[in-house]
Amino acid sequence: MSEPSHLAALTGVSKRFHRGPETVHALRSVSFAVDAGELVGVVGPSGSGKTTLINMLCGWEHPDEGEVSWMGTSPDMARLGWDQIAVVPQRLGLLDELSLADNIGLPLMLAGQKSRRRAGRVREVIELLELGSLADRRPRQVSFGEQQRTALARALVTAPRLVIADEPTGHQDKTREATIFGAFRAAVSSGAACLVATHSQRAIAQLDRMVEMEDGEIVGERR
Ligand SMILES: Nc1ncnc2c1ncn2[C@@H]1O[C@H](COP(=O)(O)OP(=O)(O)OP(=O)(O)O)[C@@H](O)[C@H]1O
Ligand SMILES: [Mg+2]
């Protein structure tokens, strides 16, 4: 019997970047998988390859060697929507022309969901991430930490099977960090997987599994 496919996996993935005469080995033959129902962290020093690993898993970068798969197929073939895989990039990518609520509702709007139903779900994730009083503001009118929580709300709004977040608590206080990890835990309890790059010791304590990176390699894994 064949093994069930992972939600997302990298197999022997290497990635090099060229900067003038210099070659940066951002990933060196990395193999790694995420399964349903787990909260996984990627930790490691700045420049160790966490964002590159995440960009590979999202299908935003292509490996020089190795393979990326989503639910057993290649990202190009899979063409999965936001309801399958949702990402919180390190640079957030909020649209400044839209209010926080409209940014959060965008994946549902693009999926064709009717406005009344959409508004109900948007309200739920706004409450979950404690953005209630800010919903009508534009991203530039709120703090960076609030923008981060907005980007996370936008990722969670579709209840995706896999949530990938790059340093989602970098600008949060202790209480808000707990709020964010509470939201990840709720998603995991309902069967999703969450993959989070983080530097935070408090966040590490919340993980089911942790992958440690150094200089483009996975150097340790702990449960
Ligand atoms: N587009 C690029 N061109 C050249 N070098 C790059 C590029 N993207 C990343 N790198 C390099 O690849 C290495 C890994 O970078 P990456 O962004 O994955 O690190 P990181 O672990 O996410 O760091 P941080 O904790 O600071 O976010 C670094 O040395 C970085 O300078
Ligand atoms: Mg990074």
PDB file of C-alpha atoms and ligand atoms in Angstrom:
ATOM      1  CA  MET A   1       0.000   0.000   0.000  1.00  0.00           C
ATOM      2  CA  SER A   2       1.381   3.431  -0.861  1.00  0.00           C
ATOM      3  CA  GLU A   3       1.947   5.983   1.909  1.00  0.00           C
ATOM      4  CA  PRO A   4      -0.549   8.822   2.124  1.00  0.00           C
ATOM      5  CA  SER A   5       0.944  12.006   0.665  1.00  0.00           C
ATOM      6  CA  HIS A   6       2.223  14.757   2.885  1.00  0.00           C
ATOM      7  CA  LEU A   7       0.411  18.084   2.727  1.00  0.00           C
ATOM      8  CA  ALA A   8       3.654  19.619   1.471  1.00  0.00           C
ATOM      9  CA  ALA A   9       7.160  18.249   1.081  1.00  0.00           C
ATOM     10  CA  LEU A  10      10.641  19.156  -0.110  1.00  0.00           C
ATOM     11  CA  THR A  11      12.915  16.328  -1.240  1.00  0.00           C
ATOM     12  CA  GLY A  12      16.629  17.001  -1.632  1.00  0.00           C
ATOM     13  CA  VAL A  13      16.053  20.668  -2.427  1.00  0.00           C
ATOM     14  CA  SER A  14      19.024  22.939  -3.101  1.00  0.00           C
ATOM     15  CA  LYS A  15      18.916  26.625  -3.967  1.00  0.00           C
ATOM     16  CA  ARG A  16      21.772  28.942  -4.822  1.00  0.00           C
ATOM     17  CA  PHE A  17      21.672  32.688  -5.321  1.00  0.00           C
ATOM     18  CA  HIS A  18      24.333  34.533  -7.262  1.00  0.00           C
ATOM     19  CA  ARG A  19      25.537  37.923  -6.085  1.00  0.00           C
ATOM     20  CA  GLY A  20      28.228  39.093  -8.481  1.00  0.00           C
ATOM     21  CA  PRO A  21      31.109  36.622  -8.169  1.00  0.00           C
ATOM     22  CA  GLU A  22      29.683  35.209  -4.941  1.00  0.00           C
ATOM     23  CA  THR A  23      27.386  32.163  -4.732  1.00  0.00           C
ATOM     24  CA  VAL A  24      25.111  31.885  -1.682  1.00  0.00           C
ATOM     25  CA  HIS A  25      23.967  28.363  -0.852  1.00  0.00           C
ATOM     26  CA  ALA A  26      20.586  29.290   0.622  1.00  0.00           C
ATOM     27  CA  LEU A  27      19.411  25.642   0.825  1.00  0.00           C
ATOM     28  CA  ARG A  28      21.641  22.573   0.694  1.00  0.00           C
ATOM     29  CA  SER A  29      19.796  19.352  -0.080  1.00  0.00           C
ATOM     30  CA  VAL A  30      16.929  19.939   2.312  1.00  0.00           C
ATOM     31  CA  SER A  31      14.257  17.262   2.812  1.00  0.00           C
ATOM     32  CA  PHE A  32      11.279  18.147   4.911  1.00  0.00           C
ATOM     33  CA  ALA A  33       7.538  17.457   5.082  1.00  0.00           C
ATOM     34  CA  VAL A  34       4.460  18.836   6.800  1.00  0.00           C
ATOM     35  CA  ASP A  35       1.449  16.707   7.707  1.00  0.00           C
ATOM     36  CA  ALA A  36      -2.111  17.485   8.688  1.00  0.00           C
ATOM     37  CA  GLY A  37      -2.749  18.235  12.355  1.00  0.00           C
ATOM     38  CA  GLU A  38       0.697  19.558  13.321  1.00  0.00           C
ATOM     39  CA  LEU A  39       2.194  22.909  14.243  1.00  0.00           C
ATOM     40  CA  VAL A  40       5.747  22.899  12.936  1.00  0.00           C
ATOM     41  CA  GLY A  41       8.401  25.552  13.442  1.00  0.00           C
ATOM     42  CA  VAL A  42      11.437  26.401  11.362  1.00  0.00           C
ATOM     43  CA  VAL A  43      14.053  28.074  13.534  1.00  0.00           C
ATOM     44  CA  GLY A  44      17.574  29.269  12.921  1.00  0.00           C
ATOM     45  CA  PRO A  45      19.739  32.384  12.756  1.00  0.00           C
ATOM     46  CA  SER A  46      19.156  35.221  10.316  1.00  0.00           C
ATOM     47  CA  GLY A  47      20.282  34.152   6.846  1.00  0.00           C
ATOM     48  CA  SER A  48      20.041  30.413   7.618  1.00  0.00           C
ATOM     49  CA  GLY A  49      17.486  29.812   4.848  1.00  0.00           C
ATOM     50  CA  LYS A  50      14.094  29.880   6.595  1.00  0.00           C
ATOM     51  CA  THR A  51      12.419  32.263   4.141  1.00  0.00           C
ATOM     52  CA  THR A  52      13.959  30.451   1.178  1.00  0.00           C
ATOM     53  CA  LEU A  53      12.574  27.153   2.500  1.00  0.00           C
ATOM     54  CA  ILE A  54       9.149  28.746   2.927  1.00  0.00           C
ATOM     55  CA  ASN A  55       9.251  30.312  -0.546  1.00  0.00           C
ATOM     56  CA  MET A  56      10.033  26.858  -1.972  1.00  0.00           C
ATOM     57  CA  LEU A  57       7.109  25.287  -0.116  1.00  0.00           C
ATOM     58  CA  CYS A  58       4.827  28.053  -1.403  1.00  0.00           C
ATOM     59  CA  GLY A  59       5.997  27.472  -4.979  1.00  0.00           C
ATOM     60  CA  TRP A  60       7.317  31.065  -5.161  1.00  0.00           C
ATOM     61  CA  GLU A  61      10.897  29.967  -5.821  1.00  0.00           C
ATOM     62  CA  HIS A  62      12.015  26.996  -7.884  1.00  0.00           C
ATOM     63  CA  PRO A  63      14.706  24.615  -6.676  1.00  0.00           C
ATOM     64  CA  ASP A  64      18.013  24.205  -8.530  1.00  0.00           C
ATOM     65  CA  GLU A  65      17.898  20.556  -7.498  1.00  0.00           C
ATOM     66  CA  GLY A  66      15.281  18.414  -5.813  1.00  0.00           C
ATOM     67  CA  GLU A  67      11.508  18.447  -5.763  1.00  0.00           C
ATOM     68  CA  VAL A  68       8.626  20.237  -4.120  1.00  0.00           C
ATOM     69  CA  SER A  69       5.262  18.550  -3.782  1.00  0.00           C
ATOM     70  CA  TRP A  70       1.837  19.589  -2.560  1.00  0.00           C
ATOM     71  CA  MET A  71      -0.471  16.779  -1.611  1.00  0.00           C
ATOM     72  CA  GLY A  72       1.517  14.426  -3.783  1.00  0.00           C
ATOM     73  CA  THR A  73       1.695  16.585  -6.888  1.00  0.00           C
ATOM     74  CA  SER A  74       3.854  19.488  -8.106  1.00  0.00           C
ATOM     75  CA  PRO A  75       2.817  23.063  -7.189  1.00  0.00           C
ATOM     76  CA  ASP A  76       2.444  23.897 -10.908  1.00  0.00           C
ATOM     77  CA  MET A  77       0.102  20.984 -11.467  1.00  0.00           C
ATOM     78  CA  ALA A  78      -1.796  21.361  -8.233  1.00  0.00           C
ATOM     79  CA  ARG A  79      -2.933  24.978  -8.764  1.00  0.00           C
ATOM     80  CA  LEU A  80      -4.294  25.029  -5.247  1.00  0.00           C
ATOM     81  CA  GLY A  81      -6.405  27.941  -4.072  1.00  0.00           C
ATOM     82  CA  TRP A  82      -6.200  29.956  -0.852  1.00  0.00           C
ATOM     83  CA  ASP A  83      -8.603  27.493   0.725  1.00  0.00           C
ATOM     84  CA  GLN A  84      -5.866  24.847   0.414  1.00  0.00           C
ATOM     85  CA  ILE A  85      -2.620  26.672   1.140  1.00  0.00           C
ATOM     86  CA  ALA A  86      -2.439  30.180   2.599  1.00  0.00           C
ATOM     87  CA  VAL A  87       0.712  32.150   3.261  1.00  0.00           C
ATOM     88  CA  VAL A  88       1.731  35.016   5.527  1.00  0.00           C
ATOM     89  CA  PRO A  89       4.878  36.336   3.830  1.00  0.00           C
ATOM     90  CA  GLN A  90       7.628  38.072   5.836  1.00  0.00           C
ATOM     91  CA  ARG A  91       6.763  41.232   3.870  1.00  0.00           C
ATOM     92  CA  LEU A  92       2.998  40.783   4.468  1.00  0.00           C
ATOM     93  CA  GLY A  93       1.752  42.012   1.053  1.00  0.00           C
ATOM     94  CA  LEU A  94      -1.342  43.888   2.274  1.00  0.00           C
ATOM     95  CA  LEU A  95      -3.069  46.209  -0.205  1.00  0.00           C
ATOM     96  CA  ASP A  96      -3.017  49.772   1.057  1.00  0.00           C
ATOM     97  CA  GLU A  97      -6.044  50.793  -1.038  1.00  0.00           C
ATOM     98  CA  LEU A  98      -8.244  48.448   1.007  1.00  0.00           C
ATOM     99  CA  SER A  99      -9.357  48.532   4.641  1.00  0.00           C
ATOM    100  CA  LEU A 100      -8.073  45.800   6.949  1.00  0.00           C
ATOM    101  CA  ALA A 101     -11.468  44.064   6.717  1.00  0.00           C
ATOM    102  CA  ASP A 102     -11.377  44.129   2.903  1.00  0.00           C
ATOM    103  CA  ASN A 103      -7.801  42.839   2.849  1.00  0.00           C
ATOM    104  CA  ILE A 104      -8.887  39.977   5.090  1.00  0.00           C
ATOM    105  CA  GLY A 105     -11.953  39.220   2.956  1.00  0.00           C
ATOM    106  CA  LEU A 106     -10.071  39.329  -0.344  1.00  0.00           C
ATOM    107  CA  PRO A 107      -9.420  35.564  -0.671  1.00  0.00           C
ATOM    108  CA  LEU A 108     -13.139  34.900  -0.106  1.00  0.00           C
ATOM    109  CA  MET A 109     -14.108  37.585  -2.618  1.00  0.00           C
ATOM    110  CA  LEU A 110     -11.730  36.117  -5.198  1.00  0.00           C
ATOM    111  CA  ALA A 111     -13.312  32.720  -4.535  1.00  0.00           C
ATOM    112  CA  GLY A 112     -16.701  34.253  -5.404  1.00  0.00           C
ATOM    113  CA  GLN A 113     -18.233  34.129  -1.932  1.00  0.00           C
ATOM    114  CA  LYS A 114     -21.287  36.377  -1.508  1.00  0.00           C
ATOM    115  CA  SER A 115     -20.752  39.523   0.522  1.00  0.00           C
ATOM    116  CA  ARG A 116     -23.059  38.727   3.443  1.00  0.00           C
ATOM    117  CA  ARG A 117     -21.507  35.332   4.132  1.00  0.00           C
ATOM    118  CA  ARG A 118     -18.064  36.798   3.612  1.00  0.00           C
ATOM    119  CA  ALA A 119     -18.695  39.581   6.128  1.00  0.00           C
ATOM    120  CA  GLY A 120     -19.662  37.044   8.807  1.00  0.00           C
ATOM    121  CA  ARG A 121     -16.489  35.016   8.371  1.00  0.00           C
ATOM    122  CA  VAL A 122     -14.300  38.150   8.178  1.00  0.00           C
ATOM    123  CA  ARG A 123     -15.803  39.343  11.463  1.00  0.00           C
ATOM    124  CA  GLU A 124     -14.913  35.986  13.090  1.00  0.00           C
ATOM    125  CA  VAL A 125     -11.224  36.141  12.182  1.00  0.00           C
ATOM    126  CA  ILE A 126     -11.073  39.839  13.058  1.00  0.00           C
ATOM    127  CA  GLU A 127     -12.243  38.941  16.563  1.00  0.00           C
ATOM    128  CA  LEU A 128      -9.917  35.931  16.720  1.00  0.00           C
ATOM    129  CA  LEU A 129      -6.902  38.152  16.045  1.00  0.00           C
ATOM    130  CA  GLU A 130      -8.101  41.077  18.167  1.00  0.00           C
ATOM    131  CA  LEU A 131      -8.396  43.595  15.348  1.00  0.00           C
ATOM    132  CA  GLY A 132     -11.991  44.580  16.150  1.00  0.00           C
ATOM    133  CA  SER A 133     -11.655  48.321  16.474  1.00  0.00           C
ATOM    134  CA  LEU A 134      -9.327  48.660  13.478  1.00  0.00           C
ATOM    135  CA  ALA A 135     -11.306  46.908  10.761  1.00  0.00           C
ATOM    136  CA  ASP A 136     -12.092  50.050   8.757  1.00  0.00           C
ATOM    137  CA  ARG A 137      -8.560  51.459   8.792  1.00  0.00           C
ATOM    138  CA  ARG A 138      -6.028  51.128   5.996  1.00  0.00           C
ATOM    139  CA  PRO A 139      -2.810  49.178   6.583  1.00  0.00           C
ATOM    140  CA  ARG A 140      -0.715  52.364   6.774  1.00  0.00           C
ATOM    141  CA  GLN A 141      -2.964  53.646   9.589  1.00  0.00           C
ATOM    142  CA  VAL A 142      -2.124  50.777  11.955  1.00  0.00           C
ATOM    143  CA  SER A 143       1.054  49.458  13.607  1.00  0.00           C
ATOM    144  CA  PHE A 144       3.254  46.826  12.019  1.00  0.00           C
ATOM    145  CA  GLY A 145       2.132  44.277  14.596  1.00  0.00           C
ATOM    146  CA  GLU A 146      -1.495  44.985  13.649  1.00  0.00           C
ATOM    147  CA  GLN A 147      -0.607  44.618   9.969  1.00  0.00           C
ATOM    148  CA  GLN A 148       0.982  41.258  10.794  1.00  0.00           C
ATOM    149  CA  ARG A 149      -2.198  40.078  12.507  1.00  0.00           C
ATOM    150  CA  THR A 150      -4.220  41.306   9.508  1.00  0.00           C
ATOM    151  CA  ALA A 151      -2.078  39.243   7.129  1.00  0.00           C
ATOM    152  CA  LEU A 152      -2.577  36.240   9.389  1.00  0.00           C
ATOM    153  CA  ALA A 153      -6.352  36.825   9.478  1.00  0.00           C
ATOM    154  CA  ARG A 154      -6.304  36.948   5.668  1.00  0.00           C
ATOM    155  CA  ALA A 155      -4.518  33.575   5.632  1.00  0.00           C
ATOM    156  CA  LEU A 156      -6.924  31.953   8.103  1.00  0.00           C
ATOM    157  CA  VAL A 157     -10.149  33.338   6.649  1.00  0.00           C
ATOM    158  CA  THR A 158     -10.587  30.464   4.183  1.00  0.00           C
ATOM    159  CA  ALA A 159      -9.804  27.789   6.831  1.00  0.00           C
ATOM    160  CA  PRO A 160      -6.975  26.422   4.628  1.00  0.00           C
ATOM    161  CA  ARG A 161      -5.489  22.941   4.986  1.00  0.00           C
ATOM    162  CA  LEU A 162      -1.971  24.370   5.276  1.00  0.00           C
ATOM    163  CA  VAL A 163      -0.983  27.749   6.725  1.00  0.00           C
ATOM    164  CA  ILE A 164       2.584  28.910   6.143  1.00  0.00           C
ATOM    165  CA  ALA A 165       3.736  31.957   8.112  1.00  0.00           C
ATOM    166  CA  ASP A 166       7.155  33.624   7.956  1.00  0.00           C
ATOM    167  CA  GLU A 167       7.985  35.277  11.312  1.00  0.00           C
ATOM    168  CA  PRO A 168       4.346  36.060  12.150  1.00  0.00           C
ATOM    169  CA  THR A 169       5.073  37.276  15.683  1.00  0.00           C
ATOM    170  CA  GLY A 170       8.170  39.396  15.055  1.00  0.00           C
ATOM    171  CA  HIS A 171       6.357  42.577  16.141  1.00  0.00           C
ATOM    172  CA  GLN A 172       3.935  41.222  18.745  1.00  0.00           C
ATOM    173  CA  ASP A 173       3.907  41.611  22.505  1.00  0.00           C
ATOM    174  CA  LYS A 174       3.601  38.557  24.753  1.00  0.00           C
ATOM    175  CA  THR A 175      -0.204  38.664  24.912  1.00  0.00           C
ATOM    176  CA  ARG A 176      -0.665  39.055  21.161  1.00  0.00           C
ATOM    177  CA  GLU A 177       1.873  36.332  20.471  1.00  0.00           C
ATOM    178  CA  ALA A 178      -0.269  34.022  22.607  1.00  0.00           C
ATOM    179  CA  THR A 179      -3.338  35.146  20.616  1.00  0.00           C
ATOM    180  CA  ILE A 180      -1.606  34.248  17.352  1.00  0.00           C
ATOM    181  CA  PHE A 181      -0.454  30.851  18.567  1.00  0.00           C
ATOM    182  CA  GLY A 182      -3.977  30.262  19.901  1.00  0.00           C
ATOM    183  CA  ALA A 183      -5.236  30.852  16.354  1.00  0.00           C
ATOM    184  CA  PHE A 184      -2.667  28.395  14.928  1.00  0.00           C
ATOM    185  CA  ARG A 185      -3.596  25.833  17.568  1.00  0.00           C
ATOM    186  CA  ALA A 186      -7.298  26.177  16.728  1.00  0.00           C
ATOM    187  CA  ALA A 187      -6.524  25.611  13.030  1.00  0.00           C
ATOM    188  CA  VAL A 188      -4.406  22.547  13.864  1.00  0.00           C
ATOM    189  CA  SER A 189      -7.128  21.150  16.140  1.00  0.00           C
ATOM    190  CA  SER A 190      -9.530  21.248  13.240  1.00  0.00           C
ATOM    191  CA  GLY A 191      -7.105  19.235  11.093  1.00  0.00           C
ATOM    192  CA  ALA A 192      -4.981  21.881   9.341  1.00  0.00           C
ATOM    193  CA  ALA A 193      -1.194  22.049   9.420  1.00  0.00           C
ATOM    194  CA  CYS A 194       0.695  25.226  10.299  1.00  0.00           C
ATOM    195  CA  LEU A 195       4.317  25.880   9.416  1.00  0.00           C
ATOM    196  CA  VAL A 196       5.895  28.872  11.105  1.00  0.00           C
ATOM    197  CA  ALA A 197       9.376  30.375  10.789  1.00  0.00           C
ATOM    198  CA  THR A 198      10.210  31.970  14.102  1.00  0.00           C
ATOM    199  CA  HIS A 199      12.969  33.340  16.338  1.00  0.00           C
ATOM    200  CA  SER A 200      10.775  33.554  19.404  1.00  0.00           C
ATOM    201  CA  GLN A 201      11.542  31.322  22.401  1.00  0.00           C
ATOM    202  CA  ARG A 202       7.952  31.727  23.597  1.00  0.00           C
ATOM    203  CA  ALA A 203       6.704  30.553  20.212  1.00  0.00           C
ATOM    204  CA  ILE A 204       9.042  27.552  20.238  1.00  0.00           C
ATOM    205  CA  ALA A 205       7.360  26.312  23.420  1.00  0.00           C
ATOM    206  CA  GLN A 206       4.050  26.093  21.502  1.00  0.00           C
ATOM    207  CA  LEU A 207       5.300  23.872  18.671  1.00  0.00           C
ATOM    208  CA  ASP A 208       4.602  20.173  18.088  1.00  0.00           C
ATOM    209  CA  ARG A 209       7.818  19.825  16.105  1.00  0.00           C
ATOM    210  CA  MET A 210      10.766  22.039  15.365  1.00  0.00           C
ATOM    211  CA  VAL A 211      13.244  21.981  12.510  1.00  0.00           C
ATOM    212  CA  GLU A 212      16.535  23.793  13.125  1.00  0.00           C
ATOM    213  CA  MET A 213      18.365  25.382  10.198  1.00  0.00           C
ATOM    214  CA  GLU A 214      21.913  26.604   9.913  1.00  0.00           C
ATOM    215  CA  ASP A 215      23.654  27.846   6.802  1.00  0.00           C
ATOM    216  CA  GLY A 216      21.067  26.332   4.436  1.00  0.00           C
ATOM    217  CA  GLU A 217      20.917  22.935   6.099  1.00  0.00           C
ATOM    218  CA  ILE A 218      18.572  21.204   8.507  1.00  0.00           C
ATOM    219  CA  VAL A 219      20.855  20.492  11.453  1.00  0.00           C
ATOM    220  CA  GLY A 220      18.333  19.183  13.944  1.00  0.00           C
ATOM    221  CA  GLU A 221      14.745  18.197  14.510  1.00  0.00           C
ATOM    222  CA  ARG A 222      12.948  18.048  17.854  1.00  0.00           C
ATOM    223  CA  ARG A 223       9.477  17.112  19.040  1.00  0.00           C
TER     224      ARG A 223
HETATM  225  N1  LIG B   1      17.177  36.860  -3.905  1.00  0.00           N
HETATM  226  C1  LIG B   1      18.326  36.650  -3.280  1.00  0.00           C
HETATM  227  N2  LIG B   1      19.513  36.956  -3.866  1.00  0.00           N
HETATM  228  C2  LIG B   1      20.672  36.697  -3.242  1.00  0.00           C
HETATM  229  N3  LIG B   1      20.781  36.149  -2.021  1.00  0.00           N
HETATM  230  C3  LIG B   1      19.633  35.830  -1.396  1.00  0.00           C
HETATM  231  C4  LIG B   1      18.360  36.077  -1.975  1.00  0.00           C
HETATM  232  N4  LIG B   1      17.407  35.645  -1.099  1.00  0.00           N
HETATM  233  C5  LIG B   1      18.076  35.178  -0.028  1.00  0.00           C
HETATM  234  N5  LIG B   1      19.408  35.285  -0.200  1.00  0.00           N
HETATM  235  C6  LIG B   1      20.447  34.827   0.738  1.00  0.00           C
HETATM  236  O1  LIG B   1      20.161  33.479   1.068  1.00  0.00           O
HETATM  237  C7  LIG B   1      20.439  33.230   2.455  1.00  0.00           C
HETATM  238  C8  LIG B   1      19.184  32.722   3.143  1.00  0.00           C
HETATM  239  O2  LIG B   1      18.249  33.792   3.211  1.00  0.00           O
HETATM  240  P1  LIG B   1      16.824  33.677   3.899  1.00  0.00           P
HETATM  241  O3  LIG B   1      16.066  34.918   3.570  1.00  0.00           O
HETATM  242  O4  LIG B   1      16.216  32.379   3.501  1.00  0.00           O
HETATM  243  O5  LIG B   1      17.210  33.635   5.455  1.00  0.00           O
HETATM  244  P2  LIG B   1      16.282  33.646   6.751  1.00  0.00           P
HETATM  245  O6  LIG B   1      16.685  32.467   7.575  1.00  0.00           O
HETATM  246  O7  LIG B   1      14.867  33.764   6.361  1.00  0.00           O
HETATM  247  O8  LIG B   1      16.765  34.973   7.507  1.00  0.00           O
HETATM  248  P3  LIG B   1      15.902  36.010   8.442  1.00  0.00           P
HETATM  249  O9  LIG B   1      15.803  35.351   9.799  1.00  0.00           O
HETATM  250  O10 LIG B   1      16.776  37.229   8.483  1.00  0.00           O
HETATM  251  O11 LIG B   1      14.580  36.272   7.807  1.00  0.00           O
HETATM  252  C9  LIG B   1      20.986  34.546   3.007  1.00  0.00           C
HETATM  253  O12 LIG B   1      22.382  34.495   2.965  1.00  0.00           O
HETATM  254  C10 LIG B   1      20.445  35.583   2.054  1.00  0.00           C
HETATM  255  O13 LIG B   1      21.287  36.718   2.018  1.00  0.00           O
HETATM  256 MG    MG B   2      13.411  35.220   6.677  1.00  0.00          MG
END
